[in-house]
Short mmCIF file of C-alpha atoms and ligand atoms in Angstrom, two decimals:
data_model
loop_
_atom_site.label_atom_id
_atom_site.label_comp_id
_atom_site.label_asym_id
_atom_site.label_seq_id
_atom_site.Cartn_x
_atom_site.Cartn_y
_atom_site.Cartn_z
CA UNK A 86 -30.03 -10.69 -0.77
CA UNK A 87 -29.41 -11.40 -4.41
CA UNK A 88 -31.46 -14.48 -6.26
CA UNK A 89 -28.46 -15.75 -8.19
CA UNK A 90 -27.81 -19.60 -7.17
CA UNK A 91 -24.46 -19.35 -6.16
CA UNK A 92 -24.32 -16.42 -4.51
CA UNK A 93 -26.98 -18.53 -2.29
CA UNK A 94 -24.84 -20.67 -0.47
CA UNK A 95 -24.28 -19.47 2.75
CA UNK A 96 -20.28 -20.40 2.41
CA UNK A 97 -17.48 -19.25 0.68
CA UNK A 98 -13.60 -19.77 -0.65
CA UNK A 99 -10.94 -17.96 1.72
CA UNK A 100 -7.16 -18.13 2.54
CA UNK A 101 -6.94 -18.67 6.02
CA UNK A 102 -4.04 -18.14 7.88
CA UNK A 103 -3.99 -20.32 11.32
CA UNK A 104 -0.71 -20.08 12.03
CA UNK A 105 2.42 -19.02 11.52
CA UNK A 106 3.12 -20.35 7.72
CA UNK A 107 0.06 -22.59 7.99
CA UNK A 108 -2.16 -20.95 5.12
CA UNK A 109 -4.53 -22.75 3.42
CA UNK A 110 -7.54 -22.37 1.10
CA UNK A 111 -10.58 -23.66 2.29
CA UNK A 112 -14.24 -23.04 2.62
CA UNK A 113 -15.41 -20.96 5.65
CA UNK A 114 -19.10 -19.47 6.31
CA UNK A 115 -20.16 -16.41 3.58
CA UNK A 116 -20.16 -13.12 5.90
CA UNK A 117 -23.84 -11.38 6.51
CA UNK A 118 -23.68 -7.49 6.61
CA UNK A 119 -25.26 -5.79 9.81
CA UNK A 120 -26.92 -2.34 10.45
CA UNK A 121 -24.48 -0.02 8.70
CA UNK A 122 -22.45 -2.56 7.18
CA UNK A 123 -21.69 -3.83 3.42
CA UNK A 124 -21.39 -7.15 1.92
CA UNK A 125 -19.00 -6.66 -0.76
CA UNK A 126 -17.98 -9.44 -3.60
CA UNK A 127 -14.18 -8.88 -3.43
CA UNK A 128 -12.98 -8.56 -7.35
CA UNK A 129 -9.14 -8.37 -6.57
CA UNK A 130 -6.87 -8.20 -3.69
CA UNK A 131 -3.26 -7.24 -3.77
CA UNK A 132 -0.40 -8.79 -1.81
CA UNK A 133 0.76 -6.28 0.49
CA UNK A 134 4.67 -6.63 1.25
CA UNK A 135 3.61 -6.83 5.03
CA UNK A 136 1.62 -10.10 4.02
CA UNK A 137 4.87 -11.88 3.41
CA UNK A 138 6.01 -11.33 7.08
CA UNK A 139 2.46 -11.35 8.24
CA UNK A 140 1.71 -15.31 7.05
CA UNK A 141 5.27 -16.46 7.09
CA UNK A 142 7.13 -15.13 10.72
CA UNK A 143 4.66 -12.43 12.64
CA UNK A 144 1.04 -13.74 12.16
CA UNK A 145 -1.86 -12.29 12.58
CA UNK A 146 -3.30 -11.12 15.29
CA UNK A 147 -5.38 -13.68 16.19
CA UNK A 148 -6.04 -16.75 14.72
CA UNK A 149 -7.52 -18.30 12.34
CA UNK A 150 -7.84 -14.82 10.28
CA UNK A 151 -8.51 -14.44 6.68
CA UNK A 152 -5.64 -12.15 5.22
CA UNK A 153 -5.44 -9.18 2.95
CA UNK A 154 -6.33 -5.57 3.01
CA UNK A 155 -5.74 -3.83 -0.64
CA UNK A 156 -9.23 -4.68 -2.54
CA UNK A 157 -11.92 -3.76 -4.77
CA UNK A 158 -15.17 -5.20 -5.30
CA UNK A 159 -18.79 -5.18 -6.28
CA UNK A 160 -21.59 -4.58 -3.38
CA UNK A 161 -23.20 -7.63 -3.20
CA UNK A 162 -25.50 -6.44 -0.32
CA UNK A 163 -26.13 -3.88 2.65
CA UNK A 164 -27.38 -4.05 6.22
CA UNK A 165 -30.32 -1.93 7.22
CA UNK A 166 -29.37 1.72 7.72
CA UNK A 167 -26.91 1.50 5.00
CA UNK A 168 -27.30 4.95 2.54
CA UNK A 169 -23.86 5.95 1.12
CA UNK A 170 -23.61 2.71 -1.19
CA UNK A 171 -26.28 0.49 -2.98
CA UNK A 172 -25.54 -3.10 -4.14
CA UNK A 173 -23.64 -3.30 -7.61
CA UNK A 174 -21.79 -0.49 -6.73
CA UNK A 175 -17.81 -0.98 -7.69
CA UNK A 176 -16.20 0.36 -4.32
CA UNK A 177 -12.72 0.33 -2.53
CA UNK A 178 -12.69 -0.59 1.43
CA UNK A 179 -10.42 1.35 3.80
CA UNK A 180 -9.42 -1.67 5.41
CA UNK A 181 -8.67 0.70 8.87
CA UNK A 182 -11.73 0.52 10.97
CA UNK A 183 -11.13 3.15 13.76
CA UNK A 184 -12.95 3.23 17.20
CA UNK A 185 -14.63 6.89 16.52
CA UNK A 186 -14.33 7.50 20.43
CA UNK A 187 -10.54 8.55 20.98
CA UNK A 188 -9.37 11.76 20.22
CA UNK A 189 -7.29 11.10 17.73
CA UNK A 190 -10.98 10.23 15.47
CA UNK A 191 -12.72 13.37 16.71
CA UNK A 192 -9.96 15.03 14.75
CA UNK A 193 -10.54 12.64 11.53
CA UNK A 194 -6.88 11.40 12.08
CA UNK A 195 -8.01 7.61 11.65
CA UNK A 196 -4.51 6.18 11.38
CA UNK A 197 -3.24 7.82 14.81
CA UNK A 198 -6.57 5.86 16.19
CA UNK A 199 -5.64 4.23 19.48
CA UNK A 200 -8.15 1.26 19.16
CA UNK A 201 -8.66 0.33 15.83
CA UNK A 202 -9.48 -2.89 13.91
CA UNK A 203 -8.15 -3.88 10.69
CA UNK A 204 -9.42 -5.80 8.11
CA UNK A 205 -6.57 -8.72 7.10
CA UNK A 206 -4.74 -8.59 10.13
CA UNK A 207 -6.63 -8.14 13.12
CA UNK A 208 -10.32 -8.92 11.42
CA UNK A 209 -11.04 -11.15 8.78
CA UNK A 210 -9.87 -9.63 5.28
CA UNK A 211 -10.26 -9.84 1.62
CA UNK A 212 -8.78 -13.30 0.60
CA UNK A 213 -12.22 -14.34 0.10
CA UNK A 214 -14.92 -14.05 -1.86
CA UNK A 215 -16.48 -11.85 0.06
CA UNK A 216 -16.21 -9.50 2.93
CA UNK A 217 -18.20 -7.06 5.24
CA UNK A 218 -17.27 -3.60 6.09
CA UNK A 219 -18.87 -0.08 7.44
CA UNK A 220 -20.25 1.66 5.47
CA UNK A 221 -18.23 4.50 6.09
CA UNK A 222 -15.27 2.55 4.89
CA UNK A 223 -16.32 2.03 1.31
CA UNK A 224 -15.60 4.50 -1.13
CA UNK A 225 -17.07 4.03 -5.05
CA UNK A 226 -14.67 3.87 -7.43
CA UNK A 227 -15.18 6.26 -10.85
CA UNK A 228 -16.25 5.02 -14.06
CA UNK A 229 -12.86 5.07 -15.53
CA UNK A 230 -10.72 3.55 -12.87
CA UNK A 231 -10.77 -0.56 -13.65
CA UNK A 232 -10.88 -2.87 -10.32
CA UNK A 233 -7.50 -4.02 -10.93
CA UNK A 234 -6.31 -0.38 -10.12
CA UNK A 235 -8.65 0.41 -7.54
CA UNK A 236 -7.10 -2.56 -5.98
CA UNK A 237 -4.30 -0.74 -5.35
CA UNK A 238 -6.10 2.07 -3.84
CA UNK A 239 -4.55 1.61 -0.65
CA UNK A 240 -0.77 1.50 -1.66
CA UNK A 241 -0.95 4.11 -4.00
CA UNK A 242 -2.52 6.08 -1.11
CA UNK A 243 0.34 4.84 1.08
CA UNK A 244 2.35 6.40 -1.35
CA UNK A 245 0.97 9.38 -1.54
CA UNK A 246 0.79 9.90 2.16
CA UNK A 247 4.15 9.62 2.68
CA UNK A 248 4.69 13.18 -0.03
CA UNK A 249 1.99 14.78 1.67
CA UNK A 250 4.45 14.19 4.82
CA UNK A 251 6.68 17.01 3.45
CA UNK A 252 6.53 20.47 4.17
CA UNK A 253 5.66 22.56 0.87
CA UNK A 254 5.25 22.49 -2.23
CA UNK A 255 7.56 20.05 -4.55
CA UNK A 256 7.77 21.92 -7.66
CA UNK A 257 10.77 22.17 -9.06
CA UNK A 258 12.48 20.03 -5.91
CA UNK A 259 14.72 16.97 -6.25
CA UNK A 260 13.72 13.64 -4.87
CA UNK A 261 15.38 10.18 -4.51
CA UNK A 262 13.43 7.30 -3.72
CA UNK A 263 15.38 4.71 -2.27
CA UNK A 264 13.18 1.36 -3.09
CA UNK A 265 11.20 0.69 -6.35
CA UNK A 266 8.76 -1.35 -5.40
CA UNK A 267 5.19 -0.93 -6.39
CA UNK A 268 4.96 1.99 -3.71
CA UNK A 269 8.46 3.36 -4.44
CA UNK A 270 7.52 3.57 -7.76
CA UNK A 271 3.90 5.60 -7.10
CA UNK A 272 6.06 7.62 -4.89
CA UNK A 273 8.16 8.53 -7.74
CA UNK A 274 4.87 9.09 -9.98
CA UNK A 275 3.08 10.86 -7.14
CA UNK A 276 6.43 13.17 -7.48
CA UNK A 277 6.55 13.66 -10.37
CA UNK A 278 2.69 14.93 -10.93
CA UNK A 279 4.22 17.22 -8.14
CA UNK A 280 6.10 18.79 -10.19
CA UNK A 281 9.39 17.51 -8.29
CA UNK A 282 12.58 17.57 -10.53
CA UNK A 283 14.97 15.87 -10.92
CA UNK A 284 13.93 12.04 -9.42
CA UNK A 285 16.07 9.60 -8.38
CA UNK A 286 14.92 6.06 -8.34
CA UNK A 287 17.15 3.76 -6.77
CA UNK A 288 17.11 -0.35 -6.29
CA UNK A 289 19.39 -3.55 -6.30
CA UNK A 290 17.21 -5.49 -8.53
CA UNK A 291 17.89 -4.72 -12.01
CA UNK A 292 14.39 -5.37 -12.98
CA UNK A 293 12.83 -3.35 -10.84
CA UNK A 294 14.76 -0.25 -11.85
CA UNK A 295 14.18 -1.50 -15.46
CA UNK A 296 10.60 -0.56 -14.45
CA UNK A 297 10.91 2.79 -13.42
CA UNK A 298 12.97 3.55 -16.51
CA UNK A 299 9.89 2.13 -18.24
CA UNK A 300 8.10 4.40 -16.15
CA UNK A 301 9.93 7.40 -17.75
CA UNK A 302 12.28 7.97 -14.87
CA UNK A 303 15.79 8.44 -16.35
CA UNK A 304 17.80 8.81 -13.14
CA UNK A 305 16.82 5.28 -12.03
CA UNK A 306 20.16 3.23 -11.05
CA UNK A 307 20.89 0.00 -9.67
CA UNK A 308 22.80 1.46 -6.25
CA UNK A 309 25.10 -1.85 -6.09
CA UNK A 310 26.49 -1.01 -9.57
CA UNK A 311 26.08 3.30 -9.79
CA UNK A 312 27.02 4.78 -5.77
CA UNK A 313 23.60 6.47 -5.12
CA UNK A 314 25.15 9.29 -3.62
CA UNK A 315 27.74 9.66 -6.40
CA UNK A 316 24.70 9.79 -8.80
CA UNK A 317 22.90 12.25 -6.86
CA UNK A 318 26.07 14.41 -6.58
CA UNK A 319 26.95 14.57 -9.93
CA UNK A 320 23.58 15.78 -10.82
CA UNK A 321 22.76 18.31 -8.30
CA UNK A 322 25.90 20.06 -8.14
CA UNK A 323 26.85 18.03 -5.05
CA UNK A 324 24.12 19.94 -3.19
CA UNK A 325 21.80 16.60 -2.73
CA UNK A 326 18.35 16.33 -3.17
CA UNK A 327 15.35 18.41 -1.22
CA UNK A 328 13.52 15.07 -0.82
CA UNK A 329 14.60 11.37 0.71
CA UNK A 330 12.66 8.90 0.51
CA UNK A 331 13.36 5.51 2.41
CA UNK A 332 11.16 3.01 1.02
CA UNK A 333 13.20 -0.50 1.50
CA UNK A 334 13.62 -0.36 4.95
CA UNK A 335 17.12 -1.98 4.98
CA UNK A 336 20.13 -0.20 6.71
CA UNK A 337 22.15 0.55 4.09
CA UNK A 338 19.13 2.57 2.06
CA UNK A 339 18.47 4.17 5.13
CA UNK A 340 21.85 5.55 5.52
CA UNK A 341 21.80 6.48 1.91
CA UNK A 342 18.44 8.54 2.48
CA UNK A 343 20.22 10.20 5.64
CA UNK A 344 23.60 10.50 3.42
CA UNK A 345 21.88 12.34 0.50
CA UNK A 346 19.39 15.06 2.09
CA UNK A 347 20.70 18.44 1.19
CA UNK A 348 20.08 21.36 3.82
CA UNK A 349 17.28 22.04 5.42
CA UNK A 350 15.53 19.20 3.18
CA UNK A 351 13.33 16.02 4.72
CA UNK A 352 14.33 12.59 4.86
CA UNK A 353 10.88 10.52 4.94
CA UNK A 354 10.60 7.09 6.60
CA UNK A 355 8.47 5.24 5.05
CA UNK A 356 9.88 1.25 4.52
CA UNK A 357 9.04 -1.07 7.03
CA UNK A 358 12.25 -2.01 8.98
CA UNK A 359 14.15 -5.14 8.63
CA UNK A 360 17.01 -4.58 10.94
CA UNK A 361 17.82 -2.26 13.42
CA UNK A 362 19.93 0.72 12.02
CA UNK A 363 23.45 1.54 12.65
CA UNK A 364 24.55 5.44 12.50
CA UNK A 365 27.85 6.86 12.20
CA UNK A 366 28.01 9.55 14.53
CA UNK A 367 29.65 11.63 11.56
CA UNK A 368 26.67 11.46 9.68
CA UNK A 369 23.99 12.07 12.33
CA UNK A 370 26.13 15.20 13.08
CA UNK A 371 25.82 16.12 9.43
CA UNK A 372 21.87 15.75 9.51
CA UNK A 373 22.27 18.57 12.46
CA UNK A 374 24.10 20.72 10.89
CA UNK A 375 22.23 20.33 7.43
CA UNK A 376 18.92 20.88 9.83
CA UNK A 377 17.36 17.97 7.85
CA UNK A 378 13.47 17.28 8.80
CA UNK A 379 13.44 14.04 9.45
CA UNK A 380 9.53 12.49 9.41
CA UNK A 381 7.59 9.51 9.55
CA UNK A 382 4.37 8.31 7.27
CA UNK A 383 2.55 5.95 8.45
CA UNK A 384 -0.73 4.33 6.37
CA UNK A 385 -2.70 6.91 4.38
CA UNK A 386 -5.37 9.52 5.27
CA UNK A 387 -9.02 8.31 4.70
CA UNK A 388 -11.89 10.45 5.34
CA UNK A 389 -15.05 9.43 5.80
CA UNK A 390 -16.84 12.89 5.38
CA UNK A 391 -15.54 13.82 1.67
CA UNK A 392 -12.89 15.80 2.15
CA UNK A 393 -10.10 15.88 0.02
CA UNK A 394 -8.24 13.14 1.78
CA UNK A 395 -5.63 10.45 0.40
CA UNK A 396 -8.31 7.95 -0.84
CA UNK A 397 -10.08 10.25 -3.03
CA UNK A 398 -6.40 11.43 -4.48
CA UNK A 399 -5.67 8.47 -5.54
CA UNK A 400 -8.84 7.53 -7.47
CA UNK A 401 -9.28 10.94 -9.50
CA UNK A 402 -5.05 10.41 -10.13
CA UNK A 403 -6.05 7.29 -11.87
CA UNK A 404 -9.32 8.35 -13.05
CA UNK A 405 -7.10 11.19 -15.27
CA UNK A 406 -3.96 9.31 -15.92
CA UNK A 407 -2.04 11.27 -13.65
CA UNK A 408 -0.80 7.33 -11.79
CA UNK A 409 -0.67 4.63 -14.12
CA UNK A 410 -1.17 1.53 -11.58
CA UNK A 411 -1.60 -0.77 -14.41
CA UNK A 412 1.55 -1.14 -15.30
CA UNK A 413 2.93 -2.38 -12.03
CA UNK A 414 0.97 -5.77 -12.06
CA UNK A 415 3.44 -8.69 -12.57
CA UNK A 416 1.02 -11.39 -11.62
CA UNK A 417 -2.42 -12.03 -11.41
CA UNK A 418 -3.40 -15.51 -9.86
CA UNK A 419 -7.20 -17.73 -8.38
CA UNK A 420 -7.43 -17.15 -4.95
CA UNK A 421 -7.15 -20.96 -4.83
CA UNK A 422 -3.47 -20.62 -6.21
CA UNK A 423 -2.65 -17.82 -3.41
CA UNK A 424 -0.50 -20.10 -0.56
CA UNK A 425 1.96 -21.05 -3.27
CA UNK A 426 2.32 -17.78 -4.34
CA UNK A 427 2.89 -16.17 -1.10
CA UNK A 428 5.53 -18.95 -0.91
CA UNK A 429 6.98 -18.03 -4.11
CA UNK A 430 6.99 -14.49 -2.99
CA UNK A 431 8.63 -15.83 -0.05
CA UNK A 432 11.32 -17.30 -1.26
CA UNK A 433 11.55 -14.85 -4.78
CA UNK A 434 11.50 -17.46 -6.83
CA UNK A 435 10.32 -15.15 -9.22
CA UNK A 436 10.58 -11.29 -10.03
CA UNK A 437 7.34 -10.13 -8.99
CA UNK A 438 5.91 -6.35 -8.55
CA UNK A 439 2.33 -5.75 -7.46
CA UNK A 440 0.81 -8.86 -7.46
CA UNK A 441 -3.10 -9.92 -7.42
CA UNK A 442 -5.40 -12.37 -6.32
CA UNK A 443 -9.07 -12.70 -7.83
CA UNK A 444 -11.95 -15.51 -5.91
ZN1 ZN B 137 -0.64 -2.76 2.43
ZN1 ZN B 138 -10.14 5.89 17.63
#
C-alpha cells in the first residue's frame, strides 16, 4: 500500500444509504483489495437518474449500502494476482459484476447475467473515497479522455447500447429521441456520429432542449408547446422517422415513440418506467400494420476480453471528439454536500443535467 499519511488511515468518507431517504455522510472502514481485486481512489461519481428513486422510495438492496455506480478513479492499490492494471492507473469500473457460471456469461452477455452483483445498489458503490472491484471490471481510460468524462462512461455506454439495439446501419435514417436528458442527449450524439439524419430531440423542459440546440441539434422542440408528431410530420413528408427512441419513460412519450415510427422502423425502450402505459387499441393496430420492431436495451455491453464492446466505444468516442460529455455537467459538488443534493434533485429545485460528486 501507498506511504502517503492519509491514504494510511484505515477509514474513509462515504454516503450511506440505510434506509429509505435516510442518507447520510459519514465515515465507514477504507475497503482492502483481495486476490484479483483493485483498490481504486474514486475521482468522480455521477448521479444516475435511478439514484433518485433508489435513495428516496425503492432502496437498495440491502442495507446500509454505499450508493453510486458511474465513476472514475486512480488505482490506489491491487490484490495479489492482479495483472491488467497497476496502481496510478486512471480507470473506469463496470459497476456489473456478473457470476461467470450461467450461460448467459459463457456467451460474454454480462447484462442478461442471472446472478450478478452490482456495485451501488446491491454492493457497496462509489460514494466514497474509495472502492474495490475485479480486476476484470476496470478498464484504463486514454490519455485524452479527463475523469470528469470517463465518469460518465457508463451512461454514455447506456446510450450507446440502446442504438446498437437497432437493426442496421443508421446512415442517412431519421431518429427522434423522446427525453433529453444526459443519456437522451448522447443518444442523439451517438446518432448523429451514425450518420442518422434528420434528429429529433424532444423534452418539456425548455432548458433541456435549450441544450441540445446547443448541442447542434436543430429539430429539438419543447413537445408541450410544438406537437412532436406534427414536427416529425412536417419534416419527413408525414412518413415518420426510422428510429424511436423512448428515453423519459412517462406514458405520454411512450405513446409518442409508438405514434411516430414509420414502417417497418424500431421503436426502442429505453426510459425507466414511471407509470404503467395505456394503449389505444387504434394505435397498437397501427404498430402491426406498420410492422414496427419494437425492442428493449437494457445497461450496456462490457467485455472483459477486449473486444469491441460498448465500454471501449465510448472512451475512443471521447478520446476523438466524436461525444462531447463535457458539456452536459450542470453541477459538480464534495461528496460531503451529496444528501442535499440528491434532495435538491429530488425535489428539482434546480435545473440540473449530469451531475457529479468528487471525495
Ligand atoms: Zn446509471
Ligand atoms: Zn452469470
Amino acid at each position: 500500500m501507498t506511504t502517503s499519511e492519509s491514504r494510511n488511515h484505515t477509514m474513509m468518507n462515504a454516503c450511506v444509504l440505510h434506509a429509505v431517504g435516510d442518507i447520510r455522510y459519514q465515515q465507514v472502514p477504507k475497503p482492502h483489495p483481495q486476490r484479483g481485486q483493485v483498490l481504486v481512489r474514486v475521482a468522480f461519481c455521477g448521479v444516475c437518474g435511478s439514484d433518485i428513486p433508489r435513495v428516496f422510495v425503492k432502496g437498495t438492496y440491502r442495507f446500509p449500502t454505499i450508493i453510486g455506480h458511474e465513476f472514475s478513479g486512480i488505482v490506489e492499490a491491487c490484490g495479489e494476482d492482479v495483472n491488467r492494471v497497476s496502481p496510478g492507473q486512471r480507470v473506469v469500473v463496470f459497476p456489473l459484476i456478473w457470476c461467470g457460471k450461467c450461460a448467459p456469461c459463457e456467451q460474454g452477455k454480462y447484462v442478461q447475467c442471472i446472478d450478478y452483483d452490482y456495485l451501488g445498489s446491491r454492493s457497496d458503490g462509489a460514494f466514497a473515497e474509495y472502492i474495490v472491484a475485479p480486476q476484470e471490471n476496470v478498464l484504463p481510460v486514454p490519455e485524452r479522455v479527463s475523469l470528469e468524462e470517463a465518469a460518465m462512461t457508463e451512461p454514455a455506454a447506456v446510450a450507446l447500447h440502446a442504438l446498437r439495439r437497432v437493426q442496421g446501419d443508421l446512415l442517412g435514417r431519421s431518429i427522434a429521441v423522446f427525453g433529453a436528458g444526459p443519456i437522451g442527449l448522447i443518444v442523439a450524439q451517438w446518432a448523429r456520429a451514425m450518420g442518422a439524419a434528420p434528429i429529433f430531440v424532444f423534452d418539456i423542459v425548455d432548458r433541456k432542449v435549450r441544450m441540445a440546440q446547443e448541442l447542434g441539434f436543430e429539430l429539438a422542440f419543447n413537445s408541450r408547446e410544438r406537437d412532436a408528431l406534427e414536427a416529425i410530420r412536417s419534416v419527413t413528408q408525414r412518413e415518420g422517422v426510422a428510429v424511436s427512441i423512448e428515453g423519459a419513460g412517462v406514458p405520454q412519450t411512450f405513446v409518442q415513440a409508438a405514434m411516430c415510427t414509420m414502417r417497418g422502423g424500431t421503436m426502442v425502450i429505453l426510459g425507466n418506467p414511471s407509470a404503467d402505459v395505456m394503449l389505444p387499441a387504434g394505435l397498437i393496430s397501427q404498430l402491426m400494420r406498420r410492422e414496427v420492431v419494437v425492442v428493449g436495451t437494457w445497461n450496456s455491453d462490457y467485455s472483459a476480453a477486449g473486444n469491441d464492446d460498448d465500454w471501449r466505444a465510448v472512451l475512443d468516442g471521447v478520446a476523438r471528439g466524436t461525444i462531447a460529455l463535457r458539456s452536459l455537467i450542470t453541477h459538480q459538488v464534495p461528496l460531503r454536500d451529496a444528501p442535499q443534493l440528491l434532495l435538491m434533485m429530488k425535489e428539482g429545485r434546480e435545473f440540473f443535467s449530469k451531475v457529479l460528486v468528487y471525495p
